[in-house]
Amino acid sequence: MKIKMFGLMGGKARERASSSSFCLLEWGLNLVTAALNWKLYWCPLKMGISDTVRSLFPCIKSHSTSDGDDSTHNVEFAGGNVSLITTKESWDQKLAEAKKEGKIVIANFSASWCGPCRMISPFYCELSEKYLSLMFLTVDVDELTEFSSSWDIKATPTFFFLEDGEQIDKLVGANKPELQKKITTVADTHVACEPQPQPQ
């Protein structure tokens, strides 16, 4: 399918376009291919979309500190060991809990409109069940826009590895092998650092 693009251009560009055919189909396919390759691992952050990550992560346990009976925030989803963070208070609560229990936190900043986030979510849930010595969180960037910005989130998913609330590592993108590698390394290092019980 070839079309002449001279109607949309002016000056010399119109002359060049009117003298040669432009293959829109080939251009479109190249554009779509490039976009799919680019979006395979991460999405640029778009703020202001009110969708929720909960629909993407069937294994997420939602936590909220609101006193009202907000059933969407108090639902326990089957399976997994991932907590959905939708308020700054619940973030602070989970980090305090991790510090008290001596756990490293894996925080996944994610969005429901992000294809790579949807792709990696089941794998992230599997990892949460395998590595019980770590705390797995998912932060909904649409619910916590300002908070996500304070972490300098430029793309989703972005995974932060935190010890005592301080960043020790980071991964941008839905790269399963790299996420597995980083989590395994953190878990192995954490276990090696824990004090071993002394024989009596």
PDB file of C-alpha atoms in Angstrom:
ATOM      1  CA  MET A   1       0.000   0.000   0.000  1.00  0.00           C
ATOM      2  CA  LYS A   2       1.713   3.143  -1.211  1.00  0.00           C
ATOM      3  CA  ILE A   3       0.427   6.684  -0.761  1.00  0.00           C
ATOM      4  CA  LYS A   4       1.761  10.062  -1.733  1.00  0.00           C
ATOM      5  CA  MET A   5       2.343  12.323   1.253  1.00  0.00           C
ATOM      6  CA  PHE A   6       2.463  15.648  -0.601  1.00  0.00           C
ATOM      7  CA  GLY A   7      -0.867  16.902   0.739  1.00  0.00           C
ATOM      8  CA  LEU A   8       0.500  17.233   4.285  1.00  0.00           C
ATOM      9  CA  MET A   9       3.815  18.888   3.424  1.00  0.00           C
ATOM     10  CA  GLY A  10       4.957  22.243   2.195  1.00  0.00           C
ATOM     11  CA  GLY A  11       7.811  23.617   0.075  1.00  0.00           C
ATOM     12  CA  LYS A  12      10.603  21.310  -1.050  1.00  0.00           C
ATOM     13  CA  ALA A  13       9.358  18.473   1.149  1.00  0.00           C
ATOM     14  CA  ARG A  14       6.106  18.461  -0.847  1.00  0.00           C
ATOM     15  CA  GLU A  15       8.023  18.362  -4.133  1.00  0.00           C
ATOM     16  CA  ARG A  16      10.186  15.442  -2.992  1.00  0.00           C
ATOM     17  CA  ALA A  17       7.190  13.518  -1.635  1.00  0.00           C
ATOM     18  CA  SER A  18       5.122  14.121  -4.770  1.00  0.00           C
ATOM     19  CA  SER A  19       7.922  12.815  -6.978  1.00  0.00           C
ATOM     20  CA  SER A  20       8.406   9.584  -5.036  1.00  0.00           C
ATOM     21  CA  SER A  21       6.153   7.094  -3.323  1.00  0.00           C
ATOM     22  CA  PHE A  22       6.235   6.600   0.414  1.00  0.00           C
ATOM     23  CA  CYS A  23       5.489   3.134   1.716  1.00  0.00           C
ATOM     24  CA  LEU A  24       3.245   3.740   4.727  1.00  0.00           C
ATOM     25  CA  LEU A  25       2.789   0.071   5.504  1.00  0.00           C
ATOM     26  CA  GLU A  26       6.525  -0.581   5.753  1.00  0.00           C
ATOM     27  CA  TRP A  27       7.003   2.548   7.858  1.00  0.00           C
ATOM     28  CA  GLY A  28       4.140   1.532  10.144  1.00  0.00           C
ATOM     29  CA  LEU A  29       5.440  -1.996  10.629  1.00  0.00           C
ATOM     30  CA  ASN A  30       8.910  -0.696  11.445  1.00  0.00           C
ATOM     31  CA  LEU A  31       7.416   1.725  13.968  1.00  0.00           C
ATOM     32  CA  VAL A  32       5.318  -0.982  15.639  1.00  0.00           C
ATOM     33  CA  THR A  33       8.287  -3.373  15.780  1.00  0.00           C
ATOM     34  CA  ALA A  34      10.490  -0.712  17.356  1.00  0.00           C
ATOM     35  CA  ALA A  35       7.769   0.169  19.884  1.00  0.00           C
ATOM     36  CA  LEU A  36       7.258  -3.475  20.868  1.00  0.00           C
ATOM     37  CA  ASN A  37      10.983  -4.046  21.287  1.00  0.00           C
ATOM     38  CA  TRP A  38      11.253  -0.886  23.383  1.00  0.00           C
ATOM     39  CA  LYS A  39       8.254  -1.745  25.586  1.00  0.00           C
ATOM     40  CA  LEU A  40       9.283  -5.363  26.112  1.00  0.00           C
ATOM     41  CA  TYR A  41      11.186  -4.557  29.296  1.00  0.00           C
ATOM     42  CA  TRP A  42       9.862  -1.233  30.584  1.00  0.00           C
ATOM     43  CA  CYS A  43       7.286   1.520  30.117  1.00  0.00           C
ATOM     44  CA  PRO A  44       8.016   5.227  30.432  1.00  0.00           C
ATOM     45  CA  LEU A  45       6.231   6.523  33.484  1.00  0.00           C
ATOM     46  CA  LYS A  46       2.837   8.093  32.780  1.00  0.00           C
ATOM     47  CA  MET A  47       1.275   9.720  35.812  1.00  0.00           C
ATOM     48  CA  GLY A  48      -2.367  10.551  36.337  1.00  0.00           C
ATOM     49  CA  ILE A  49      -3.945   7.302  35.142  1.00  0.00           C
ATOM     50  CA  SER A  50      -6.284   6.085  37.865  1.00  0.00           C
ATOM     51  CA  ASP A  51      -6.228   2.332  37.119  1.00  0.00           C
ATOM     52  CA  THR A  52      -5.120   0.068  39.916  1.00  0.00           C
ATOM     53  CA  VAL A  53      -2.331  -2.478  39.958  1.00  0.00           C
ATOM     54  CA  ARG A  54      -4.497  -4.879  41.970  1.00  0.00           C
ATOM     55  CA  SER A  55      -6.134  -6.193  38.783  1.00  0.00           C
ATOM     56  CA  LEU A  56      -2.711  -7.251  37.478  1.00  0.00           C
ATOM     57  CA  PHE A  57      -1.404  -9.023  40.548  1.00  0.00           C
ATOM     58  CA  PRO A  58      -3.850 -11.736  41.654  1.00  0.00           C
ATOM     59  CA  CYS A  59      -1.464 -12.776  44.425  1.00  0.00           C
ATOM     60  CA  ILE A  60      -1.185  -9.355  46.067  1.00  0.00           C
ATOM     61  CA  LYS A  61      -2.335  -8.719  49.614  1.00  0.00           C
ATOM     62  CA  SER A  62      -3.597  -5.159  49.841  1.00  0.00           C
ATOM     63  CA  HIS A  63      -2.738  -3.069  52.907  1.00  0.00           C
ATOM     64  CA  SER A  64      -4.301   0.217  53.918  1.00  0.00           C
ATOM     65  CA  THR A  65      -4.228   2.154  57.159  1.00  0.00           C
ATOM     66  CA  SER A  66      -7.558   3.882  56.578  1.00  0.00           C
ATOM     67  CA  ASP A  67     -10.100   3.466  59.371  1.00  0.00           C
ATOM     68  CA  GLY A  68     -13.040   3.229  56.984  1.00  0.00           C
ATOM     69  CA  ASP A  69     -14.320  -0.032  55.583  1.00  0.00           C
ATOM     70  CA  ASP A  70     -12.758   0.218  52.145  1.00  0.00           C
ATOM     71  CA  SER A  71     -13.329  -3.306  50.881  1.00  0.00           C
ATOM     72  CA  THR A  72     -11.025  -2.879  47.889  1.00  0.00           C
ATOM     73  CA  HIS A  73      -8.121  -2.200  50.270  1.00  0.00           C
ATOM     74  CA  ASN A  74      -8.935  -4.972  52.733  1.00  0.00           C
ATOM     75  CA  VAL A  75      -9.199  -7.878  50.322  1.00  0.00           C
ATOM     76  CA  GLU A  76      -6.761 -10.751  50.736  1.00  0.00           C
ATOM     77  CA  PHE A  77      -5.956 -12.273  47.354  1.00  0.00           C
ATOM     78  CA  ALA A  78      -5.067 -15.965  47.126  1.00  0.00           C
ATOM     79  CA  GLY A  79      -1.421 -16.989  46.925  1.00  0.00           C
ATOM     80  CA  GLY A  80       1.793 -15.050  46.895  1.00  0.00           C
ATOM     81  CA  ASN A  81       3.543 -13.016  49.515  1.00  0.00           C
ATOM     82  CA  VAL A  82       3.315  -9.577  47.880  1.00  0.00           C
ATOM     83  CA  SER A  83       1.806  -6.577  49.672  1.00  0.00           C
ATOM     84  CA  LEU A  84       0.249  -3.798  47.592  1.00  0.00           C
ATOM     85  CA  ILE A  85       1.191  -0.339  48.842  1.00  0.00           C
ATOM     86  CA  THR A  86      -1.295   2.435  48.058  1.00  0.00           C
ATOM     87  CA  THR A  87      -0.579   4.883  50.898  1.00  0.00           C
ATOM     88  CA  LYS A  88       2.554   6.434  52.372  1.00  0.00           C
ATOM     89  CA  GLU A  89       1.433   5.169  55.785  1.00  0.00           C
ATOM     90  CA  SER A  90       1.308   1.552  54.600  1.00  0.00           C
ATOM     91  CA  TRP A  91       4.788   2.002  53.056  1.00  0.00           C
ATOM     92  CA  ASP A  92       6.180   3.278  56.361  1.00  0.00           C
ATOM     93  CA  GLN A  93       4.433   0.469  58.249  1.00  0.00           C
ATOM     94  CA  LYS A  94       5.859  -2.268  56.001  1.00  0.00           C
ATOM     95  CA  LEU A  95       9.395  -0.801  56.127  1.00  0.00           C
ATOM     96  CA  ALA A  96       9.225  -0.637  59.941  1.00  0.00           C
ATOM     97  CA  GLU A  97       8.003  -4.239  60.004  1.00  0.00           C
ATOM     98  CA  ALA A  98      10.857  -5.335  57.697  1.00  0.00           C
ATOM     99  CA  LYS A  99      13.420  -3.551  59.860  1.00  0.00           C
ATOM    100  CA  LYS A 100      12.057  -5.168  63.023  1.00  0.00           C
ATOM    101  CA  GLU A 101      12.129  -8.625  61.399  1.00  0.00           C
ATOM    102  CA  GLY A 102      15.536  -8.037  59.780  1.00  0.00           C
ATOM    103  CA  LYS A 103      14.153  -8.499  56.259  1.00  0.00           C
ATOM    104  CA  ILE A 104      15.362  -6.953  53.025  1.00  0.00           C
ATOM    105  CA  VAL A 105      12.568  -5.295  51.039  1.00  0.00           C
ATOM    106  CA  ILE A 106      12.011  -5.717  47.306  1.00  0.00           C
ATOM    107  CA  ALA A 107       9.806  -2.811  46.186  1.00  0.00           C
ATOM    108  CA  ASN A 108       8.275  -3.049  42.716  1.00  0.00           C
ATOM    109  CA  PHE A 109       7.051   0.342  41.457  1.00  0.00           C
ATOM    110  CA  SER A 110       4.425  -0.682  38.937  1.00  0.00           C
ATOM    111  CA  ALA A 111       1.364   0.452  36.988  1.00  0.00           C
ATOM    112  CA  SER A 112      -1.699  -1.330  35.641  1.00  0.00           C
ATOM    113  CA  TRP A 113      -1.369   0.194  32.170  1.00  0.00           C
ATOM    114  CA  CYS A 114       2.198  -1.127  31.787  1.00  0.00           C
ATOM    115  CA  GLY A 115       2.470  -4.280  29.647  1.00  0.00           C
ATOM    116  CA  PRO A 116       5.885  -5.343  31.000  1.00  0.00           C
ATOM    117  CA  CYS A 117       4.522  -4.932  34.555  1.00  0.00           C
ATOM    118  CA  ARG A 118       1.700  -7.352  33.710  1.00  0.00           C
ATOM    119  CA  MET A 119       4.188  -9.728  32.113  1.00  0.00           C
ATOM    120  CA  ILE A 120       6.475  -9.926  35.156  1.00  0.00           C
ATOM    121  CA  SER A 121       3.783  -9.942  37.873  1.00  0.00           C
ATOM    122  CA  PRO A 122       3.233 -13.741  38.040  1.00  0.00           C
ATOM    123  CA  PHE A 123       7.002 -14.295  38.195  1.00  0.00           C
ATOM    124  CA  TYR A 124       7.340 -11.664  40.943  1.00  0.00           C
ATOM    125  CA  CYS A 125       4.602 -13.455  42.910  1.00  0.00           C
ATOM    126  CA  GLU A 126       6.402 -16.799  42.468  1.00  0.00           C
ATOM    127  CA  LEU A 127       9.622 -15.276  43.785  1.00  0.00           C
ATOM    128  CA  SER A 128       7.742 -13.917  46.811  1.00  0.00           C
ATOM    129  CA  GLU A 129       6.661 -17.456  47.700  1.00  0.00           C
ATOM    130  CA  LYS A 130      10.161 -18.864  47.207  1.00  0.00           C
ATOM    131  CA  TYR A 131      12.115 -16.244  49.188  1.00  0.00           C
ATOM    132  CA  LEU A 132      10.185 -15.938  52.439  1.00  0.00           C
ATOM    133  CA  SER A 133      13.135 -14.263  54.176  1.00  0.00           C
ATOM    134  CA  LEU A 134      12.530 -11.172  51.991  1.00  0.00           C
ATOM    135  CA  MET A 135       9.597  -8.762  52.000  1.00  0.00           C
ATOM    136  CA  PHE A 136       7.958  -8.162  48.606  1.00  0.00           C
ATOM    137  CA  LEU A 137       6.004  -4.959  47.991  1.00  0.00           C
ATOM    138  CA  THR A 138       4.297  -3.503  44.942  1.00  0.00           C
ATOM    139  CA  VAL A 139       3.839   0.255  44.890  1.00  0.00           C
ATOM    140  CA  ASP A 140       1.004   1.533  42.694  1.00  0.00           C
ATOM    141  CA  VAL A 141       2.549   4.581  40.993  1.00  0.00           C
ATOM    142  CA  ASP A 142      -0.910   5.883  40.097  1.00  0.00           C
ATOM    143  CA  GLU A 143      -2.063   5.823  43.720  1.00  0.00           C
ATOM    144  CA  LEU A 144       1.237   7.267  45.016  1.00  0.00           C
ATOM    145  CA  THR A 145       2.233   9.726  42.306  1.00  0.00           C
ATOM    146  CA  GLU A 146       4.242  12.162  44.440  1.00  0.00           C
ATOM    147  CA  PHE A 147       5.837   9.382  46.463  1.00  0.00           C
ATOM    148  CA  SER A 148       6.902   7.562  43.283  1.00  0.00           C
ATOM    149  CA  SER A 149       8.366  10.793  41.930  1.00  0.00           C
ATOM    150  CA  SER A 150      10.414  11.172  45.117  1.00  0.00           C
ATOM    151  CA  TRP A 151      12.061   7.827  44.255  1.00  0.00           C
ATOM    152  CA  ASP A 152      12.910   9.214  40.799  1.00  0.00           C
ATOM    153  CA  ILE A 153      10.875   6.565  38.985  1.00  0.00           C
ATOM    154  CA  LYS A 154      11.350   7.139  35.246  1.00  0.00           C
ATOM    155  CA  ALA A 155       9.947   3.818  33.996  1.00  0.00           C
ATOM    156  CA  THR A 156       7.890   0.891  35.197  1.00  0.00           C
ATOM    157  CA  PRO A 157       8.520  -1.635  36.474  1.00  0.00           C
ATOM    158  CA  THR A 158      11.372  -0.421  38.673  1.00  0.00           C
ATOM    159  CA  PHE A 159      12.543  -2.692  41.481  1.00  0.00           C
ATOM    160  CA  PHE A 160      14.324  -1.276  44.532  1.00  0.00           C
ATOM    161  CA  PHE A 161      16.208  -3.469  46.993  1.00  0.00           C
ATOM    162  CA  LEU A 162      16.164  -1.890  50.456  1.00  0.00           C
ATOM    163  CA  GLU A 163      17.875  -2.723  53.721  1.00  0.00           C
ATOM    164  CA  ASP A 164      16.785  -0.701  56.767  1.00  0.00           C
ATOM    165  CA  GLY A 165      14.996   1.644  54.356  1.00  0.00           C
ATOM    166  CA  GLU A 166      18.164   2.379  52.360  1.00  0.00           C
ATOM    167  CA  GLN A 167      18.623   1.406  48.714  1.00  0.00           C
ATOM    168  CA  ILE A 168      21.201  -1.343  48.177  1.00  0.00           C
ATOM    169  CA  ASP A 169      20.340  -2.200  44.559  1.00  0.00           C
ATOM    170  CA  LYS A 170      17.952  -1.325  41.732  1.00  0.00           C
ATOM    171  CA  LEU A 171      16.613  -2.887  38.528  1.00  0.00           C
ATOM    172  CA  VAL A 172      14.650  -1.075  35.820  1.00  0.00           C
ATOM    173  CA  GLY A 173      12.586  -3.233  33.484  1.00  0.00           C
ATOM    174  CA  ALA A 174      10.841  -6.597  33.367  1.00  0.00           C
ATOM    175  CA  ASN A 175      14.000  -8.654  32.925  1.00  0.00           C
ATOM    176  CA  LYS A 176      13.183 -12.006  34.588  1.00  0.00           C
ATOM    177  CA  PRO A 177      16.706 -13.505  34.590  1.00  0.00           C
ATOM    178  CA  GLU A 178      18.229 -10.314  36.014  1.00  0.00           C
ATOM    179  CA  LEU A 179      15.500  -9.986  38.672  1.00  0.00           C
ATOM    180  CA  GLN A 180      15.991 -13.632  39.682  1.00  0.00           C
ATOM    181  CA  LYS A 181      19.768 -13.124  39.845  1.00  0.00           C
ATOM    182  CA  LYS A 182      19.545  -9.986  41.998  1.00  0.00           C
ATOM    183  CA  ILE A 183      16.995 -11.492  44.382  1.00  0.00           C
ATOM    184  CA  THR A 184      19.020 -14.707  44.748  1.00  0.00           C
ATOM    185  CA  THR A 185      22.180 -12.700  45.444  1.00  0.00           C
ATOM    186  CA  VAL A 186      20.437 -10.507  48.021  1.00  0.00           C
ATOM    187  CA  ALA A 187      18.787 -13.504  49.714  1.00  0.00           C
ATOM    188  CA  ASP A 188      22.032 -15.516  49.833  1.00  0.00           C
ATOM    189  CA  THR A 189      24.014 -12.553  51.168  1.00  0.00           C
ATOM    190  CA  HIS A 190      21.329 -11.815  53.757  1.00  0.00           C
ATOM    191  CA  VAL A 191      21.278 -15.418  55.014  1.00  0.00           C
ATOM    192  CA  ALA A 192      25.092 -15.473  55.207  1.00  0.00           C
ATOM    193  CA  CYS A 193      25.060 -12.297  57.337  1.00  0.00           C
ATOM    194  CA  GLU A 194      22.484 -13.555  59.837  1.00  0.00           C
ATOM    195  CA  PRO A 195      23.949 -14.703  63.163  1.00  0.00           C
ATOM    196  CA  GLN A 196      23.946 -18.477  63.458  1.00  0.00           C
ATOM    197  CA  PRO A 197      22.667 -20.090  66.682  1.00  0.00           C
ATOM    198  CA  GLN A 198      25.507 -21.245  68.901  1.00  0.00           C
ATOM    199  CA  PRO A 199      25.554 -24.912  69.965  1.00  0.00           C
ATOM    200  CA  GLN A 200      24.988 -25.409  73.688  1.00  0.00           C
TER     201      GLN A 200
END
